[in-house]
């Protein structure tokens, strides 16, 4: 028996979200909803070397829809507004010393993430604000933070997607053999539905 996709209803929100926007914005909404649905559905069926990238671009699409809903303007930022600081020097034996929880993301002044965050929060994050992967996982456990939960997932998925894309040896080791392996395994099993539910809350659906 085929399991019903939890993201099947994403497309059904188009009529609600398309009120009071122009034709160009409606087209953007239509195809960005399809993009979000496709990325999230395929991510859940993919192995761990591919799923972080698909989940990340799924949450990027959902973030763009939030920006459009709140501003009535199509977000056209081409920069992420984030950058990574690599954990560990290349000269060390990272299989012995590397801890994926030390991977760090820095917030930049301009780009999609800062624009997205301003659309869901009453305050902006200062340029240069940084978070480790360990910090972000603690925030998911309701540790004190000013970050919105959907933004926490955005930052985590950015970090994981960058590892999976550019440092496959580190990502594979982190996922399969590191002391953080169980947390990463569990996270990729639940993150799609969590970000979808948080997104629906943010757009009041």
Short mmCIF file of C-alpha atoms in Angstrom, two decimals:
data_model
loop_
_atom_site.label_atom_id
_atom_site.label_comp_id
_atom_site.label_asym_id
_atom_site.label_seq_id
_atom_site.Cartn_x
_atom_site.Cartn_y
_atom_site.Cartn_z
CA UNK A 1 0.00 0.00 0.00
CA UNK A 2 1.42 3.37 -1.05
CA UNK A 3 1.82 5.92 1.73
CA UNK A 4 0.19 9.27 1.06
CA UNK A 5 2.69 12.10 0.72
CA UNK A 6 2.48 14.53 3.67
CA UNK A 7 3.29 17.32 1.19
CA UNK A 8 0.49 16.60 -1.26
CA UNK A 9 -1.59 19.50 0.05
CA UNK A 10 1.09 22.16 -0.58
CA UNK A 11 -0.29 22.89 -4.04
CA UNK A 12 -3.79 23.34 -2.62
CA UNK A 13 -2.67 26.48 -0.78
CA UNK A 14 -2.15 28.35 -4.03
CA UNK A 15 -5.67 29.81 -4.18
CA UNK A 16 -5.43 31.10 -0.61
CA UNK A 17 -1.96 32.57 -1.02
CA UNK A 18 -2.59 34.15 -4.43
CA UNK A 19 -5.06 36.74 -3.16
CA UNK A 20 -4.10 40.39 -3.69
CA UNK A 21 -0.99 39.69 -5.78
CA UNK A 22 -0.25 40.34 -9.45
CA UNK A 23 -0.02 37.86 -12.29
CA UNK A 24 3.77 37.66 -12.14
CA UNK A 25 3.64 36.98 -8.43
CA UNK A 26 0.98 34.30 -8.99
CA UNK A 27 3.22 32.49 -11.46
CA UNK A 28 6.13 32.70 -9.01
CA UNK A 29 3.92 31.31 -6.25
CA UNK A 30 2.61 28.48 -8.45
CA UNK A 31 6.00 27.17 -9.49
CA UNK A 32 7.69 27.78 -6.14
CA UNK A 33 4.99 25.67 -4.44
CA UNK A 34 5.68 22.91 -6.95
CA UNK A 35 9.41 23.27 -6.30
CA UNK A 36 8.94 23.02 -2.53
CA UNK A 37 6.69 19.96 -2.83
CA UNK A 38 9.04 18.18 -5.24
CA UNK A 39 12.16 18.81 -3.16
CA UNK A 40 10.56 17.66 0.09
CA UNK A 41 8.97 14.55 -1.44
CA UNK A 42 12.15 13.45 -3.20
CA UNK A 43 14.29 14.24 -0.14
CA UNK A 44 12.31 11.79 2.00
CA UNK A 45 12.95 9.02 -0.54
CA UNK A 46 16.64 9.83 -1.05
CA UNK A 47 19.72 8.59 0.76
CA UNK A 48 21.65 10.77 3.16
CA UNK A 49 24.14 11.98 0.53
CA UNK A 50 21.37 13.71 -1.40
CA UNK A 51 18.63 14.48 1.11
CA UNK A 52 20.31 17.45 2.90
CA UNK A 53 20.51 19.38 -0.38
CA UNK A 54 16.91 18.59 -1.29
CA UNK A 55 15.60 19.47 2.16
CA UNK A 56 17.58 22.71 2.08
CA UNK A 57 16.17 23.80 -1.26
CA UNK A 58 12.75 22.74 -0.05
CA UNK A 59 12.98 25.11 2.91
CA UNK A 60 14.41 27.84 0.65
CA UNK A 61 11.30 27.58 -1.54
CA UNK A 62 9.03 27.72 1.51
CA UNK A 63 10.96 30.74 2.83
CA UNK A 64 10.45 32.57 -0.47
CA UNK A 65 6.71 31.98 -0.26
CA UNK A 66 6.64 33.48 3.25
CA UNK A 67 8.52 36.54 1.99
CA UNK A 68 6.08 36.91 -0.93
CA UNK A 69 3.05 36.55 1.35
CA UNK A 70 4.29 39.17 3.80
CA UNK A 71 5.71 41.69 1.35
CA UNK A 72 3.74 41.00 -1.87
CA UNK A 73 7.13 41.21 -3.61
CA UNK A 74 8.99 38.36 -5.31
CA UNK A 75 12.27 37.73 -3.45
CA UNK A 76 15.07 38.07 -5.97
CA UNK A 77 18.12 37.59 -3.75
CA UNK A 78 20.66 35.31 -5.42
CA UNK A 79 22.99 35.16 -2.40
CA UNK A 80 22.31 32.84 0.52
CA UNK A 81 23.19 35.49 3.09
CA UNK A 82 25.10 32.79 4.94
CA UNK A 83 28.59 31.36 4.90
CA UNK A 84 30.32 28.48 6.65
CA UNK A 85 33.41 28.24 8.79
CA UNK A 86 35.04 24.85 8.33
CA UNK A 87 35.63 22.84 11.50
CA UNK A 88 39.20 21.55 11.66
CA UNK A 89 42.28 22.22 9.60
CA UNK A 90 43.08 20.14 6.55
CA UNK A 91 46.39 19.12 8.07
CA UNK A 92 44.86 17.26 11.01
CA UNK A 93 43.56 13.70 11.02
CA UNK A 94 39.93 14.73 11.04
CA UNK A 95 38.71 11.12 11.41
CA UNK A 96 40.15 11.30 14.94
CA UNK A 97 39.69 14.97 15.79
CA UNK A 98 36.75 16.15 13.68
CA UNK A 99 33.52 16.93 15.50
CA UNK A 100 30.61 17.85 13.18
CA UNK A 101 28.96 19.78 16.03
CA UNK A 102 31.69 22.41 15.56
CA UNK A 103 30.67 23.22 11.99
CA UNK A 104 29.71 26.89 12.06
CA UNK A 105 27.37 29.09 10.03
CA UNK A 106 27.75 32.88 9.90
CA UNK A 107 24.95 35.29 9.05
CA UNK A 108 25.77 37.95 6.46
CA UNK A 109 24.18 41.36 6.04
CA UNK A 110 22.53 40.75 2.68
CA UNK A 111 20.96 37.72 1.06
CA UNK A 112 17.93 35.47 1.19
CA UNK A 113 18.29 34.31 4.79
CA UNK A 114 18.42 37.82 6.33
CA UNK A 115 15.43 38.84 4.19
CA UNK A 116 13.54 35.71 5.25
CA UNK A 117 14.36 36.26 8.92
CA UNK A 118 13.11 39.84 8.84
CA UNK A 119 9.83 38.57 7.41
CA UNK A 120 9.20 36.18 10.33
CA UNK A 121 10.77 38.06 13.23
CA UNK A 122 10.51 41.51 14.76
CA UNK A 123 14.28 41.92 14.89
CA UNK A 124 17.16 41.39 12.48
CA UNK A 125 20.17 39.22 13.17
CA UNK A 126 23.44 41.19 13.31
CA UNK A 127 25.91 40.58 10.52
CA UNK A 128 28.54 38.13 11.69
CA UNK A 129 26.23 36.32 14.11
CA UNK A 130 27.42 32.73 14.19
CA UNK A 131 26.08 29.40 15.36
CA UNK A 132 27.59 25.94 15.54
CA UNK A 133 25.71 22.85 14.49
CA UNK A 134 25.77 21.78 18.14
CA UNK A 135 24.19 25.11 19.18
CA UNK A 136 21.43 24.73 16.61
CA UNK A 137 20.53 21.21 17.69
CA UNK A 138 20.30 22.44 21.28
CA UNK A 139 17.93 25.18 20.12
CA UNK A 140 15.66 22.48 18.68
CA UNK A 141 15.47 21.06 22.20
CA UNK A 142 13.91 24.37 23.27
CA UNK A 143 17.11 25.82 24.75
CA UNK A 144 16.89 29.60 25.07
CA UNK A 145 17.41 31.42 21.78
CA UNK A 146 16.01 34.41 19.92
CA UNK A 147 15.98 32.38 16.71
CA UNK A 148 12.65 31.29 15.27
CA UNK A 149 12.36 27.45 14.98
CA UNK A 150 11.94 27.58 11.20
CA UNK A 151 15.12 29.68 10.97
CA UNK A 152 16.99 27.12 13.11
CA UNK A 153 16.08 24.39 10.61
CA UNK A 154 17.11 26.67 7.75
CA UNK A 155 20.58 27.14 9.27
CA UNK A 156 21.00 23.45 10.08
CA UNK A 157 20.03 22.40 6.56
CA UNK A 158 22.36 25.00 5.07
CA UNK A 159 25.26 23.53 7.06
CA UNK A 160 24.38 19.93 6.24
CA UNK A 161 23.84 20.68 2.55
CA UNK A 162 27.21 22.42 2.32
CA UNK A 163 28.90 19.42 3.93
CA UNK A 164 27.11 16.94 1.69
CA UNK A 165 27.89 18.96 -1.44
CA UNK A 166 31.47 20.10 -0.85
CA UNK A 167 32.92 17.79 1.81
CA UNK A 168 31.45 14.32 1.10
CA UNK A 169 34.16 12.54 3.07
CA UNK A 170 33.36 14.57 6.19
CA UNK A 171 29.61 14.28 5.70
CA UNK A 172 29.72 10.52 5.18
CA UNK A 173 31.91 10.04 8.24
CA UNK A 174 29.80 12.38 10.35
CA UNK A 175 26.59 10.60 9.38
CA UNK A 176 27.87 7.04 9.69
CA UNK A 177 30.66 7.01 12.28
CA UNK A 178 30.81 10.16 14.40
CA UNK A 179 29.50 10.56 17.94
CA UNK A 180 26.79 12.77 16.41
CA UNK A 181 25.63 10.09 13.98
CA UNK A 182 22.41 9.15 15.80
CA UNK A 183 21.23 12.76 16.00
CA UNK A 184 21.88 13.29 12.29
CA UNK A 185 20.07 10.08 11.35
CA UNK A 186 17.04 11.02 13.41
CA UNK A 187 17.01 14.60 12.16
CA UNK A 188 16.85 13.67 8.48
CA UNK A 189 13.91 11.37 9.19
CA UNK A 190 11.77 14.09 10.76
CA UNK A 191 12.93 17.43 9.39
CA UNK A 192 10.75 17.53 6.28
CA UNK A 193 7.48 17.29 8.15
CA UNK A 194 8.69 19.62 10.90
CA UNK A 195 9.55 22.43 8.50
CA UNK A 196 6.29 21.90 6.61
CA UNK A 197 4.25 22.22 9.82
CA UNK A 198 6.22 25.29 10.94
CA UNK A 199 5.74 26.86 7.51
CA UNK A 200 1.98 26.38 7.68
CA UNK A 201 1.95 28.06 11.08
CA UNK A 202 3.90 31.04 9.73
CA UNK A 203 1.50 31.59 6.83
CA UNK A 204 -1.51 30.91 9.08
CA UNK A 205 -2.80 27.86 7.22
#
